Short mmCIF file of C-alpha atoms and ligand atoms in Angstrom, two decimals:
data_model
loop_
_atom_site.label_atom_id
_atom_site.label_comp_id
_atom_site.label_asym_id
_atom_site.label_seq_id
_atom_site.Cartn_x
_atom_site.Cartn_y
_atom_site.Cartn_z
CA MET X 6 79.85 -0.19 78.44
CA ILE X 7 80.17 -2.24 75.30
CA HIS X 8 77.94 0.27 72.11
CA LEU X 9 76.06 -1.80 70.16
CA THR X 10 73.37 -0.71 67.77
CA SER X 11 70.69 -3.58 67.62
CA LYS X 12 70.14 -4.70 63.66
CA LEU X 13 66.46 -4.62 64.64
CA PRO X 14 65.33 -2.36 67.51
CA SER X 15 61.67 -2.14 66.92
CA SER X 16 61.77 -6.39 67.72
CA GLY X 17 60.85 -7.51 71.00
CA THR X 18 60.06 -11.17 71.83
CA THR X 19 57.47 -13.29 70.17
CA ILE X 20 54.46 -12.81 70.45
CA PHE X 21 54.73 -17.14 70.47
CA THR X 22 56.79 -16.69 73.47
CA VAL X 23 55.51 -14.87 74.94
CA MET X 24 52.10 -15.76 75.68
CA SER X 25 53.56 -19.37 76.20
CA ARG X 26 55.50 -18.48 78.75
CA LEU X 27 52.64 -16.46 80.56
CA ALA X 28 50.69 -19.49 80.17
CA LYS X 29 53.47 -21.99 82.05
CA GLU X 30 53.95 -18.48 84.77
CA SER X 31 50.19 -18.43 84.94
CA GLY X 32 49.20 -22.27 84.44
CA ALA X 33 46.47 -21.90 82.26
CA ILE X 34 45.48 -23.51 79.54
CA ASN X 35 47.43 -22.82 75.84
CA LEU X 36 46.04 -21.87 72.94
CA SER X 37 48.34 -19.05 72.24
CA GLN X 38 51.36 -20.35 70.14
CA GLY X 39 50.28 -22.98 67.90
CA PHE X 40 51.47 -26.36 68.57
CA PRO X 41 49.49 -29.62 69.34
CA ASP X 42 48.84 -30.74 72.80
CA TYR X 43 48.13 -34.43 71.90
CA ASP X 44 51.62 -36.63 70.10
CA CYS X 45 52.18 -37.31 67.06
CA ASP X 46 52.12 -40.27 65.57
CA PRO X 47 54.45 -43.88 67.44
CA GLU X 48 55.41 -44.95 64.18
CA LEU X 49 56.70 -41.82 63.35
CA ILE X 50 58.88 -42.05 66.35
CA GLU X 51 59.12 -45.65 65.57
CA LEU X 52 60.37 -45.31 62.72
CA VAL X 53 63.09 -42.47 64.31
CA ASN X 54 64.46 -45.56 66.66
CA LYS X 55 65.10 -47.28 63.80
CA HIS X 56 67.12 -44.89 62.07
CA MET X 57 68.80 -44.23 64.77
CA ARG X 58 69.70 -47.79 65.74
CA ALA X 59 70.27 -47.97 61.65
CA GLY X 60 73.46 -46.08 62.07
CA HIS X 61 71.49 -43.20 60.74
CA ASN X 62 73.31 -39.67 63.39
CA GLN X 63 75.79 -38.77 60.70
CA TYR X 64 75.05 -34.54 58.04
CA ALA X 65 72.55 -35.75 56.34
CA PRO X 66 73.29 -34.13 52.40
CA MET X 67 73.34 -30.15 52.65
CA ALA X 68 70.12 -30.49 49.86
CA GLY X 69 68.24 -33.34 52.39
CA VAL X 70 68.11 -37.37 52.10
CA ALA X 71 67.59 -38.18 48.84
CA LEU X 72 64.36 -40.24 49.29
CA LEU X 73 62.63 -37.47 51.67
CA ARG X 74 63.02 -35.08 48.58
CA GLU X 75 61.08 -38.17 46.49
CA ARG X 76 58.59 -38.25 48.40
CA ILE X 77 58.03 -34.62 49.23
CA ALA X 78 58.25 -34.70 45.19
CA GLU X 79 55.92 -37.13 44.55
CA LYS X 80 53.59 -35.33 47.41
CA ALA X 81 53.68 -31.73 45.00
CA ASN X 82 52.94 -33.40 41.99
CA ARG X 83 50.35 -35.98 43.07
CA LEU X 84 47.88 -33.28 44.94
CA TYR X 85 49.66 -30.16 42.20
CA GLY X 86 49.61 -31.72 39.14
CA ALA X 87 53.70 -29.86 39.69
CA ASP X 88 56.33 -31.04 38.42
CA TYR X 89 59.87 -30.48 41.63
CA HIS X 90 63.43 -31.81 40.16
CA PRO X 91 63.85 -33.78 43.79
CA GLU X 92 68.18 -32.94 43.11
CA SER X 93 67.38 -29.19 42.43
CA GLU X 94 64.17 -28.29 43.86
CA VAL X 95 63.88 -29.81 46.92
CA THR X 96 65.76 -28.23 50.08
CA VAL X 97 65.02 -29.85 53.58
CA THR X 98 65.18 -27.30 56.65
CA ALA X 99 64.34 -27.12 59.89
CA GLY X 100 61.56 -26.34 59.94
CA GLY X 101 58.65 -23.75 57.89
CA THR X 102 60.08 -20.77 59.98
CA GLN X 103 63.74 -21.70 58.91
CA ALA X 104 62.36 -22.18 54.89
CA ILE X 105 60.65 -18.10 55.21
CA PHE X 106 63.81 -16.64 56.86
CA THR X 107 66.92 -18.35 53.89
CA ALA X 108 64.51 -17.65 51.05
CA ILE X 109 64.36 -13.56 51.95
CA ALA X 110 68.11 -13.90 53.14
CA ALA X 111 69.45 -15.46 49.29
CA LEU X 112 66.18 -13.59 47.38
CA VAL X 113 65.55 -10.06 49.21
CA HIS X 114 69.00 -8.04 48.28
CA PRO X 115 69.40 -4.79 49.60
CA ASN X 116 66.30 -1.62 49.13
CA ASP X 117 64.14 -4.32 48.24
CA GLU X 118 60.71 -3.64 48.57
CA VAL X 119 58.71 -6.56 49.46
CA ILE X 120 54.69 -6.57 49.82
CA ILE X 121 52.84 -8.50 53.28
CA PHE X 122 49.56 -8.66 54.36
CA ASP X 123 48.88 -8.06 57.47
CA PRO X 124 48.06 -9.72 59.84
CA ALA X 125 51.28 -11.40 59.28
CA TYR X 126 53.06 -14.04 60.92
CA ASP X 127 55.69 -12.09 63.06
CA ALA X 128 58.88 -13.56 61.84
CA TYR X 129 58.52 -11.94 57.97
CA ALA X 130 58.92 -8.83 58.09
CA PRO X 131 62.40 -8.90 60.68
CA ALA X 132 64.14 -11.27 57.96
CA VAL X 133 63.23 -8.60 55.39
CA LYS X 134 64.51 -6.15 57.74
CA LEU X 135 68.21 -7.99 58.58
CA MET X 136 68.94 -7.96 54.75
CA GLY X 137 67.79 -3.79 54.16
CA GLY X 138 65.40 -4.04 52.43
CA PHE X 139 61.86 -2.62 52.78
CA VAL X 140 58.42 -4.22 54.14
CA LYS X 141 55.58 -2.69 52.79
CA SER X 142 52.42 -4.36 54.59
CA TYR X 143 49.04 -3.83 53.02
CA GLU X 144 46.90 -3.92 55.72
CA LEU X 145 44.02 -7.00 55.33
CA SER X 146 40.12 -6.06 57.52
CA PRO X 147 37.81 -8.57 59.83
CA PRO X 148 35.97 -10.29 59.03
CA ASN X 149 36.86 -11.77 55.06
CA TYR X 150 40.47 -10.60 55.47
CA LYS X 151 39.57 -9.93 51.79
CA ILE X 152 42.71 -8.69 49.47
CA ASP X 153 41.67 -6.13 47.13
CA TRP X 154 44.99 -5.98 44.11
CA LYS X 155 43.14 -2.73 43.24
CA ALA X 156 44.97 -1.43 46.75
CA VAL X 157 48.45 -3.98 46.42
CA ARG X 158 48.63 -2.41 42.68
CA LYS X 159 49.53 0.38 44.19
CA LEU X 160 52.16 -0.79 46.19
CA ILE X 161 53.86 -2.54 42.98
CA SER X 162 56.79 -0.50 42.44
CA ALA X 163 60.28 -0.68 39.98
CA HIS X 164 61.98 -2.10 42.87
CA THR X 165 59.09 -4.30 44.66
CA ARG X 166 60.96 -7.44 44.97
CA MET X 167 58.74 -10.22 46.43
CA ILE X 168 55.38 -10.19 47.86
CA ILE X 169 54.39 -12.70 50.25
CA LEU X 170 52.16 -14.66 50.85
CA ASN X 171 50.40 -17.65 53.42
CA THR X 172 47.09 -19.68 52.67
CA PRO X 173 46.08 -20.71 55.01
CA GLN X 174 46.36 -17.35 56.95
CA ASN X 175 47.93 -17.26 59.63
CA PRO X 176 46.08 -16.12 61.86
CA THR X 177 42.63 -15.03 59.98
CA GLY X 178 42.54 -18.54 58.78
CA THR X 179 41.58 -17.26 55.63
CA THR X 180 42.26 -18.66 52.70
CA LEU X 181 43.33 -17.82 48.85
CA LYS X 182 40.78 -18.62 45.71
CA GLU X 183 40.80 -18.44 42.12
CA GLU X 184 39.84 -14.86 41.76
CA ASP X 185 43.00 -13.97 44.00
CA MET X 186 45.50 -16.54 41.99
CA GLU X 187 44.11 -14.81 38.44
CA GLU X 188 44.79 -11.43 39.93
CA LEU X 189 48.32 -12.12 40.87
CA ILE X 190 49.51 -14.06 38.14
CA ALA X 191 47.70 -10.24 36.60
CA ILE X 192 49.74 -8.22 38.73
CA THR X 193 53.35 -10.74 38.58
CA ARG X 194 53.39 -10.51 34.60
CA LYS X 195 55.61 -9.68 33.14
CA THR X 196 57.56 -8.89 36.16
CA ASP X 197 60.49 -10.42 38.34
CA ILE X 198 58.30 -9.99 41.33
CA LEU X 199 59.12 -13.01 43.73
CA ILE X 200 56.46 -15.73 45.73
CA LEU X 201 57.16 -16.48 48.74
CA SER X 202 54.41 -18.60 49.74
CA ASP X 203 53.52 -19.67 52.63
CA GLU X 204 51.59 -23.54 52.35
CA VAL X 205 52.00 -24.45 56.46
CA TYR X 206 48.98 -25.09 56.27
CA GLU X 207 48.38 -26.91 53.38
CA HIS X 208 46.51 -29.92 54.53
CA LEU X 209 44.35 -27.98 56.59
CA VAL X 210 41.36 -26.34 54.28
CA TYR X 211 37.62 -26.77 55.12
CA ASP X 212 34.65 -27.57 54.02
CA GLY X 213 35.68 -28.94 51.05
CA GLN X 214 37.74 -26.15 49.12
CA GLN X 215 40.98 -27.22 47.80
CA HIS X 216 43.71 -25.78 49.31
CA LEU X 217 45.83 -23.09 46.52
CA SER X 218 49.01 -23.28 45.72
CA MET X 219 51.12 -21.69 44.76
CA ALA X 220 52.71 -25.06 42.82
CA ARG X 221 49.74 -25.59 41.07
CA TYR X 222 49.63 -22.65 38.52
CA PRO X 223 52.15 -23.11 35.95
CA GLU X 224 52.81 -18.67 35.88
CA LEU X 225 53.10 -18.89 39.74
CA ARG X 226 55.06 -21.49 40.45
CA GLU X 227 57.97 -20.05 37.76
CA ARG X 228 58.38 -17.13 40.50
CA SER X 229 57.09 -19.18 43.59
CA VAL X 230 59.52 -20.75 47.13
CA VAL X 231 57.15 -22.85 49.36
CA CYS X 232 56.97 -23.69 52.23
CA ALA X 233 56.39 -26.11 54.60
CA SER X 234 56.18 -27.56 57.79
CA PHE X 235 57.22 -30.75 59.09
CA GLY X 236 55.84 -30.30 62.40
CA LYS X 237 52.91 -28.58 61.28
CA LEU X 238 51.14 -31.96 59.75
CA PHE X 239 52.23 -34.24 61.22
CA HIS X 240 51.98 -32.87 65.27
CA ASN X 241 56.25 -32.50 65.77
CA THR X 242 56.66 -29.32 65.66
CA GLY X 243 59.97 -29.41 67.79
CA TRP X 244 61.20 -32.36 65.24
CA LYS X 245 61.50 -28.49 63.30
CA VAL X 246 61.72 -30.31 60.07
CA GLY X 247 60.07 -29.04 56.76
CA TYR X 248 61.39 -28.26 53.28
CA CYS X 249 61.28 -25.37 50.59
CA ILE X 250 60.45 -26.14 47.43
CA ALA X 251 61.54 -24.17 44.11
CA PRO X 252 61.82 -23.61 40.66
CA ALA X 253 66.17 -24.57 40.01
CA LEU X 254 67.05 -21.01 39.47
CA LEU X 255 65.57 -20.01 42.44
CA MET X 256 66.45 -22.33 44.63
CA ASP X 257 69.97 -23.09 43.43
CA GLU X 258 69.81 -19.20 45.28
CA PHE X 259 68.09 -20.44 48.35
CA ARG X 260 70.66 -23.22 48.90
CA LYS X 261 73.73 -21.25 48.60
CA VAL X 262 72.45 -19.47 51.67
CA HIS X 263 71.20 -22.89 53.28
CA GLN X 264 74.34 -24.22 53.37
CA PHE X 265 75.77 -21.88 55.47
CA GLU X 266 73.08 -21.52 57.82
CA VAL X 267 72.29 -24.56 58.99
CA PHE X 268 74.27 -27.05 56.68
CA SER X 269 72.15 -29.97 56.42
CA VAL X 270 68.89 -30.84 58.80
CA ASN X 271 68.51 -33.94 60.96
CA THR X 272 69.25 -37.13 59.32
CA PRO X 273 67.76 -39.93 61.11
CA VAL X 274 63.80 -37.82 61.24
CA GLN X 275 64.35 -37.42 57.38
CA HIS X 276 64.90 -41.02 56.77
CA ALA X 277 61.92 -41.54 59.01
CA LEU X 278 59.21 -38.75 57.51
CA ALA X 279 60.38 -40.77 53.71
CA ASP X 280 58.73 -44.45 54.72
CA TYR X 281 56.53 -41.96 56.17
CA LEU X 282 55.46 -40.39 53.96
CA ALA X 283 55.07 -43.67 51.71
CA ASP X 284 51.44 -43.96 53.37
CA LYS X 285 49.69 -40.64 51.71
CA SER X 286 47.13 -41.06 54.26
CA HIS X 287 49.03 -39.79 56.67
CA TYR X 288 48.06 -35.89 55.23
CA LEU X 289 45.53 -37.20 53.18
CA GLY X 290 43.55 -37.29 56.57
CA LEU X 291 44.26 -33.92 58.55
CA THR X 292 41.82 -31.94 57.00
CA ALA X 293 39.41 -34.21 58.44
CA PHE X 294 40.94 -33.70 61.77
CA TYR X 295 40.91 -30.71 61.65
CA GLN X 296 37.40 -29.62 60.36
CA ASP X 297 36.30 -31.86 63.27
CA LYS X 298 38.38 -30.08 65.68
CA ARG X 299 37.39 -26.80 64.14
CA ASP X 300 33.57 -27.62 64.57
CA PHE X 301 34.05 -29.23 68.01
CA PHE X 302 35.47 -25.80 69.44
CA SER X 303 33.42 -23.86 67.85
CA GLU X 304 30.14 -25.55 69.15
CA LEU X 305 31.01 -25.62 72.42
CA MET X 306 31.64 -21.45 72.02
CA GLN X 307 27.94 -21.01 70.89
CA GLY X 308 26.00 -19.74 74.28
CA SER X 309 29.68 -16.85 74.59
CA ARG X 310 30.24 -14.07 74.70
CA PHE X 311 32.66 -14.58 72.28
CA LYS X 312 32.25 -13.73 68.77
CA LEU X 313 34.02 -16.75 66.45
CA LEU X 314 35.01 -14.81 62.30
CA PRO X 315 34.95 -17.22 59.73
CA CYS X 316 37.85 -20.48 59.42
CA GLU X 317 38.24 -21.58 56.50
CA GLY X 318 40.92 -23.64 57.44
CA SER X 319 44.86 -23.62 59.31
CA TYR X 320 44.40 -24.05 63.08
CA PHE X 321 43.38 -20.40 63.93
CA GLN X 322 40.00 -19.66 65.31
CA THR X 323 39.41 -16.07 66.25
CA ALA X 324 37.44 -14.11 68.13
CA ARG X 325 36.04 -10.75 68.84
CA PHE X 326 35.65 -9.91 72.56
CA ASP X 327 33.85 -6.29 72.10
CA ARG X 328 30.86 -7.85 74.12
CA ILE X 329 33.61 -8.90 76.92
CA SER X 330 35.63 -5.91 77.34
CA ASN X 331 36.73 -2.54 74.85
CA GLU X 332 40.80 -3.00 76.71
CA LYS X 333 43.91 -2.85 74.03
CA ASP X 334 43.53 -7.00 72.42
CA THR X 335 47.45 -7.67 74.32
CA ASP X 336 45.49 -6.59 77.38
CA PHE X 337 42.97 -8.45 77.08
CA SER X 338 44.99 -11.22 76.43
CA LYS X 339 47.55 -11.51 79.22
CA ARG X 340 43.98 -10.83 81.28
CA LEU X 341 42.89 -13.28 80.28
CA THR X 342 45.34 -15.50 80.52
CA THR X 343 46.73 -14.84 83.96
CA GLU X 344 43.18 -13.98 85.56
CA VAL X 345 40.67 -16.77 83.57
CA GLY X 346 43.26 -18.79 83.22
CA VAL X 347 43.37 -19.82 79.56
CA ALA X 348 45.78 -17.77 76.83
CA THR X 349 45.43 -16.84 73.71
CA VAL X 350 47.29 -14.58 71.21
CA PRO X 351 46.07 -10.61 70.48
CA VAL X 352 46.09 -10.25 67.19
CA SER X 353 46.89 -6.73 66.86
CA ALA X 354 50.73 -9.21 67.30
CA PHE X 355 50.44 -9.58 63.90
CA TYR X 356 49.64 -6.16 62.17
CA THR X 357 53.03 -3.95 61.67
CA LYS X 358 51.20 -0.75 62.35
CA GLY X 359 50.02 -3.25 65.89
CA THR X 360 46.64 -2.22 64.54
CA ASP X 361 43.86 -3.02 67.32
CA PHE X 362 40.06 -4.82 65.72
CA GLY X 363 39.68 -6.59 69.21
CA ILE X 364 40.42 -9.51 67.71
CA ILE X 365 42.01 -12.15 70.15
CA ARG X 366 43.27 -16.16 68.67
CA PHE X 367 42.95 -19.19 69.52
CA CYS X 368 44.82 -22.79 67.85
CA PHE X 369 42.42 -25.73 68.62
CA ALA X 370 45.00 -27.91 67.47
CA LYS X 371 44.32 -28.80 71.45
CA LYS X 372 42.93 -32.47 72.38
CA ASN X 373 39.57 -32.62 72.57
CA GLU X 374 39.34 -32.27 76.52
CA THR X 375 41.58 -29.12 76.24
CA LEU X 376 39.10 -27.63 74.43
CA GLU X 377 36.18 -28.18 76.50
CA ARG X 378 38.18 -26.75 79.97
CA ALA X 379 39.04 -24.14 78.24
CA ALA X 380 36.14 -23.46 77.23
CA GLU X 381 34.48 -23.98 80.06
CA LYS X 382 36.32 -20.92 81.50
CA LEU X 383 35.21 -18.55 78.40
CA GLN X 384 32.13 -19.34 78.28
CA LYS X 385 31.41 -17.80 82.23
CA LEU X 386 32.67 -14.60 80.58
N1 LIG N 418 53.20 -20.66 64.11
C1 LIG N 418 53.40 -21.30 64.67
C2 LIG N 418 52.19 -20.22 65.23
O1 LIG N 418 51.89 -18.74 64.66
C3 LIG N 418 54.51 -20.69 65.83
C4 LIG N 418 55.48 -20.81 65.59
C5 LIG N 418 57.03 -20.09 66.54
O2 LIG N 418 56.57 -20.21 67.87
N2 LIG N 418 57.87 -19.23 66.05
O3 LIG N 418 51.78 -20.22 66.90
#
């Protein structure tokens, strides 16, 4: 028998894989893992084909196709007034999750402390632990999941290396506000604390609010690695292409890891994305598209016994189920999948300590007919 010591003894298989698999096995409607059930724009598929036929089939430059990096920098400039140099401050990654992992691997040293806001995307903490860092999690509570910055200040020590933020936040659908940004600026001023900002839902901010990217604020920009995802933007999560923008000092370190981790990312897809990004309506139209989906799903759920929580952004709607059951959220989600035929994600899976507020997460990035079929089943409970 081989004796093996796990590097991640407390990690199982990620909840997204578990729930999507259970949905498939049970033939349930999958509102669990965050991905659309509609296809991306055929124009984008044509562009990938065009670039494959044009012979763009060998390694891309390590940091990404130059034109794509330029277009990413232009987008950051147009939306956030931030200057990122395409040559030294933009890197194309194999999806948002790789960008997050690479940033942590490159910047967190053994014994460093990293502050994470629970409920948090499940990829952050394991990456910190793999690097020998310590996770200091701060629990946010429903219904508003507001950050109490006084409490955050208490978590900061001489060992704090990084704060990980996610706006709009998965799974809560909440967004950071101006006052949060001011607090963040004050807390990090004159420190070496870095910010890892997961902004994969940057275009999915509703009701006339603006997305507050770290890139907007010079004091935050200089210490931030901002991660983004084309899969979430253009409905092709399976292409696994995202990117990261950061000042050169941080990007240098990021690339040292990126080059040995993936080296470079799918070439024809990068060329296609570069062409597609030239038309800004391709990303500016997303807000209205997803806000309509949020509203459509919320109307469908009116009169059900689920209590929907506020959703200001992302493509997730959270809901309380205490009028239906007092089961643990994990048990309820499983039963909802296998017995009712709708798969969701239990929000406790996003808490380091597994805190259970009796809330589940629905992904509404689905065809209207899928949402209708799901709501019909959920209405019966
Ligand atoms: N971010 C997506 C979600 O929260 C899924 C990403 C993944 O499955 N790795 O569902």
